[in-house]
Amino acid sequence: MRTDVPLHRSLLVRVLAVSVLVSVCSIAATAWLTARSTTVAIRQEQGQALTDDARTYDTLLGYAAAHPGWDGAGKIVQQLARETGRRVTITTEQRVPLVDSDTGPPATLPARPTASIDPLHMDTALAAASGSSLTTGYSDASQGEAMAAVTDHIDPRAVGPFLLPRKERDALRVAAERRAACLRDAFGTVATIAYSPSGRPVLDTRGARPYSDTRCPSTVLDRPTATEAKALAALQKLVDSCLERRHESNVRLNLDFSWTRVPGAVPAQAADDGPRGGVVPECVAGSRREQLTPYVAPPALLFLSSRGGDTSTVFDLSPENQARIAGVAALVLLITVTASVMAGTRLSRPLRALTDAVRQMEEGRAARVEVKGKDEIGRLAAAFNAMAERRERLEELRKAMVGDVAHELRTPLSNIRGWLEAAQDGLADPDPELVASLLEEALLLQRVIDDLQDLAVADAGELRMHTEPVDVADLLTQVATAHRGGAEAAGVTLLTKADGRLHLVADPVRLRQMVGNLVSNAVRHTPPGGTVSLLARHDGGDVVIDVADTGSGIAPGDLPLVFERFWRVEKSRSRRSGGSGLGLPIARKLAEAHGGSLSATSVVGEGSTFTLRLPA
Ligand code: ADP
C-alpha cells in the first residue's frame, strides 16, 4: 500500500496553509489598519489643526479690527487656547509679549510666527481657511469699477469712524425691513437682511435688482447716514490729497469704497486703471488705512504652540480612530481564533476517537474508528481498523487453536489412561496386542505434537530449509514406493508420470513430506479399485505436481476449509483412519516457504486433485 499522502490532502500542508492564511490575514489587516487609520488620523488632525489655527487668527484679527489696542484681549486669548488646546501668544512686531494664554514662564517663541495680525494688511489665505465670511463683503460689488472689500487686504470688520450709532442703526433697520416688505409685495422677491460690520443693513435679493423701481422708492436706506457722510467726507479728503500728490484727477468715493470719476475730468495718466490696480485704488486703500489706523489695534505677531512649550505638532488618535483600530483588531483576532479552533478541532477529533478505540481494545472490546478523508489521519484510522481486525482474527484463531489442541490431545491420552488403569486393576491383560495399541495412541499424540510444532515454526517464519537440486521424477517414484504398500492394502492403484526431466531447487525432505501427505490423504479417501496419480509437468517457469484421485471428492463449500487447522470433512471419523487435521495446513505452509502454492479442485463422487506449484 502506498503510504505517501498526496500533497493536497496532506495534513502538514493544510496546517501550514491555515497558519499562513492566519498570518497573512493578521499582517494584511494590521498593515491596512495602520496605514488607513494613520493616514486618516493625520489628515484629520492636520486639517483640524489648520482650521483651528485659521480660526484663532480670524478671531484675533476681528478683535484687532474692532479695538484700538490689545489690552482687553486676555479673555478672548484664554478662550481660544481652551478651545484649540494650544498656547496662544501675541507679541509686538519686535516680539515683546503682549498677551499670553498660559501663565508661568514666558514661551520660548519659535523662529517664525504663525501669522502676523494686522487688520489693515491681513492674510487673506489664512482668513479664507477659517471659513469666515470676510471675502463676502457687505457691499454690492456689482458696480465693477472698483472692488474694495478684500482685495485691498483691509479687514472689512475694521470700520472705524463708519461705525453707526444706535439711533442711525435703528432707523436704517426700519427702512430695510420696509423695503424688504415692499419688494415682497411688489415683485414677489424674497429679500433677506444682513448687517455689515458697521451696523448697516444690507438687502440680499439673490441677484434681482428692483432698486430703482418706483414701486419701492428710494429711502433713507440709499443715502449715507450723518456718521457715514462725515467719515466718507474725511476719507474723500484724504483720497483727494493723495490723488493730487500723484497728479491724478479726482474721483468720487461711494459708500462701499468703490469710486467713480468726476464727470469731465480727464485722468492724467493710467486712463485704463482696472478695478484692482493703479493709482486710484492705491490712494483709496492708503487713505482708508490712514483713516482706520487710530481705530484698530497695532500690528502684532501671533505664535501658536502646543501647551508645555513643545512647538512640534503631536497627533493623538481621536476616540473614533482608536475605536476603529480596536474593532478591526478584535475582528482579526476573532477570525484567527476561529480558524485556529476549527483547524485544531478537525485535527484533534479523529485523534481522540483513535485514543478511545485503543482504550477499548486494551479492555478487550472490539474497536473501530470512522475513516474520514484520505489525509494522514484518515490513513492512520484505516490502518488502525485493519490492525484491529487482524488482531481480532488472530485472537479468535488462538482461542480455537487452544480448544482444538486440547481436544486432539485428550482423546488419545484418555485411551492410553483407560487401558493403563484397566491393566493396573487387572481388568485387562497387558499382552503384546494392548501394548501395540497403546504405542499407536502414543505415536498419534507424538504426530499431533510434531505437526503443531511444525506449524508454530512455520507461523514464526523460522522453517529451516536445506535446499538442493531435486529430480522431480525420482522424488515422485520415492513417494509412490513408500505408499505402495498402503495403497495396495486399500486396493488403490498408484501411478506416477513426469513430463520430461524436471528439476527443482528445494528441500527434498520437506518436498517428500508435502507430496507424501497429499498421497496418503488421496489413498485414504479413494475406495478400492480407484486410482491415485502423481503427475509432474512444466507450467511457465514453475514445476507443477498434481496428486489426483478417483475418490469421494470434497463438496465445493468445504474445499477452502480443508486447509484450515484441525478441519475434517467427517468430524466423527476415527482418529485411526484419519490424520491430525493438520496435514494440509502444514503442506501449504511448506509450499509457501518454497515460494510456491498449494491448491485443490474437486468434484464430489469423481475425485479430487491437489496441485502443488513450485518455482523451478
Ligand atoms: P487429516 O489428517 O484429517 O487428513 P488433512 O489436513 O490432511 O487432515 O485433511 C483435512 C481434511 O480434508 C480431511 O479430514 C479430509 O476430510 C479432507 N481431505 C483431504 N484430502 C482429501 C482427498 N484427497 N479427498 C477427499 N477429502 C480429502
PDB file of C-alpha atoms and ligand atoms in Angstrom, residues 447 451 517-526 547-549 551-555 558-559 561-571 573 575 577-587 602 607-610, ligand 1:
ATOM      1  CA  ARG A 447       2.426 -36.819  15.472  1.00  0.00           C
ATOM      2  CA  ASP A 451       2.707 -31.234  13.417  1.00  0.00           C
ATOM      3  CA  ASN A 517       0.827 -36.051   2.843  1.00  0.00           C
ATOM      4  CA  LEU A 518      -1.216 -35.484  -0.299  1.00  0.00           C
ATOM      5  CA  VAL A 519      -0.778 -39.128  -1.424  1.00  0.00           C
ATOM      6  CA  SER A 520      -1.780 -40.588   1.962  1.00  0.00           C
ATOM      7  CA  ASN A 521      -4.891 -38.340   2.011  1.00  0.00           C
ATOM      8  CA  ALA A 522      -5.769 -39.415  -1.555  1.00  0.00           C
ATOM      9  CA  VAL A 523      -5.306 -43.139  -0.788  1.00  0.00           C
ATOM     10  CA  ARG A 524      -7.359 -42.759   2.382  1.00  0.00           C
ATOM     11  CA  HIS A 525     -10.258 -41.126   0.537  1.00  0.00           C
ATOM     12  CA  THR A 526     -10.248 -43.423  -2.509  1.00  0.00           C
ATOM     13  CA  VAL A 547      -1.940 -35.554  -6.881  1.00  0.00           C
ATOM     14  CA  ALA A 548      -5.232 -36.715  -8.394  1.00  0.00           C
ATOM     15  CA  ASP A 549      -7.556 -39.431  -7.043  1.00  0.00           C
ATOM     16  CA  GLY A 551     -12.171 -40.860  -4.568  1.00  0.00           C
ATOM     17  CA  SER A 552     -15.126 -39.370  -2.760  1.00  0.00           C
ATOM     18  CA  GLY A 553     -14.314 -35.749  -3.650  1.00  0.00           C
ATOM     19  CA  ILE A 554     -14.909 -32.703  -1.484  1.00  0.00           C
ATOM     20  CA  ALA A 555     -18.065 -30.544  -1.506  1.00  0.00           C
ATOM     21  CA  ASP A 558     -15.766 -27.498   2.174  1.00  0.00           C
ATOM     22  CA  LEU A 559     -12.970 -27.083  -0.354  1.00  0.00           C
ATOM     23  CA  LEU A 561     -11.774 -25.208   4.569  1.00  0.00           C
ATOM     24  CA  VAL A 562      -9.580 -28.254   4.048  1.00  0.00           C
ATOM     25  CA  PHE A 563      -6.530 -26.013   4.538  1.00  0.00           C
ATOM     26  CA  GLU A 564      -7.770 -24.792   7.949  1.00  0.00           C
ATOM     27  CA  ARG A 565      -6.141 -26.276  11.027  1.00  0.00           C
ATOM     28  CA  PHE A 566      -7.876 -29.280  12.593  1.00  0.00           C
ATOM     29  CA  TRP A 567     -10.593 -29.218   9.965  1.00  0.00           C
ATOM     30  CA  ARG A 568     -12.004 -32.526   8.765  1.00  0.00           C
ATOM     31  CA  VAL A 569     -14.898 -33.311   6.443  1.00  0.00           C
ATOM     32  CA  GLU A 570     -16.076 -36.201   8.564  1.00  0.00           C
ATOM     33  CA  LYS A 571     -15.860 -34.804  12.083  1.00  0.00           C
ATOM     34  CA  ARG A 573     -14.258 -40.170  11.818  1.00  0.00           C
ATOM     35  CA  ARG A 575      -8.548 -40.804  14.506  1.00  0.00           C
ATOM     36  CA  SER A 577      -8.478 -43.797   9.967  1.00  0.00           C
ATOM     37  CA  GLY A 578      -7.699 -40.099   9.705  1.00  0.00           C
ATOM     38  CA  GLY A 579      -4.838 -37.834  10.477  1.00  0.00           C
ATOM     39  CA  SER A 580      -4.437 -34.947  12.874  1.00  0.00           C
ATOM     40  CA  GLY A 581      -6.283 -32.438  10.665  1.00  0.00           C
ATOM     41  CA  LEU A 582      -3.001 -30.536  10.302  1.00  0.00           C
ATOM     42  CA  GLY A 583      -1.596 -32.283   7.208  1.00  0.00           C
ATOM     43  CA  LEU A 584      -2.922 -29.861   4.561  1.00  0.00           C
ATOM     44  CA  PRO A 585      -2.193 -26.640   6.535  1.00  0.00           C
ATOM     45  CA  ILE A 586       1.393 -27.847   7.020  1.00  0.00           C
ATOM     46  CA  ALA A 587       1.727 -28.790   3.332  1.00  0.00           C
ATOM     47  CA  SER A 602     -12.648 -31.460  -6.573  1.00  0.00           C
ATOM     48  CA  GLY A 607     -12.341 -37.312  -7.117  1.00  0.00           C
ATOM     49  CA  SER A 608     -10.030 -34.520  -6.076  1.00  0.00           C
ATOM     50  CA  THR A 609      -6.828 -33.024  -7.447  1.00  0.00           C
ATOM     51  CA  PHE A 610      -4.332 -31.243  -5.194  1.00  0.00           C
TER      52      PHE A 610
HETATM   53  P1  ADP B   1      -6.245 -35.271   8.045  1.00  0.00           P
HETATM   54  O1  ADP B   1      -5.088 -35.561   8.891  1.00  0.00           O
HETATM   55  O2  ADP B   1      -7.557 -35.336   8.709  1.00  0.00           O
HETATM   56  O3  ADP B   1      -6.192 -35.921   6.713  1.00  0.00           O
HETATM   57  P2  ADP B   1      -5.694 -33.050   6.459  1.00  0.00           P
HETATM   58  O4  ADP B   1      -5.362 -31.621   6.789  1.00  0.00           O
HETATM   59  O5  ADP B   1      -4.644 -33.750   5.708  1.00  0.00           O
HETATM   60  O6  ADP B   1      -6.084 -33.765   7.762  1.00  0.00           O
HETATM   61  O7  ADP B   1      -7.012 -33.080   5.659  1.00  0.00           O
HETATM   62  C1  ADP B   1      -8.099 -32.341   6.162  1.00  0.00           C
HETATM   63  C2  ADP B   1      -9.398 -32.933   5.645  1.00  0.00           C
HETATM   64  O8  ADP B   1      -9.523 -32.688   4.246  1.00  0.00           O
HETATM   65  C3  ADP B   1      -9.509 -34.408   5.767  1.00  0.00           C
HETATM   66  O9  ADP B   1     -10.015 -34.738   7.033  1.00  0.00           O
HETATM   67  C4  ADP B   1     -10.482 -34.767   4.695  1.00  0.00           C
HETATM   68  O10 ADP B   1     -11.800 -34.657   5.164  1.00  0.00           O
HETATM   69  C5  ADP B   1     -10.236 -33.773   3.620  1.00  0.00           C
HETATM   70  N1  ADP B   1      -9.401 -34.329   2.540  1.00  0.00           N
HETATM   71  C6  ADP B   1      -8.058 -34.224   2.408  1.00  0.00           C
HETATM   72  N2  ADP B   1      -7.633 -34.824   1.252  1.00  0.00           N
HETATM   73  C7  ADP B   1      -8.716 -35.313   0.644  1.00  0.00           C
HETATM   74  C8  ADP B   1      -8.952 -36.070  -0.574  1.00  0.00           C
HETATM   75  N3  ADP B   1      -7.936 -36.405  -1.400  1.00  0.00           N
HETATM   76  N4  ADP B   1     -10.222 -36.460  -0.890  1.00  0.00           N
HETATM   77  C9  ADP B   1     -11.240 -36.097  -0.049  1.00  0.00           C
HETATM   78  N5  ADP B   1     -11.112 -35.398   1.114  1.00  0.00           N
HETATM   79  C10 ADP B   1      -9.867 -35.019   1.455  1.00  0.00           C
END
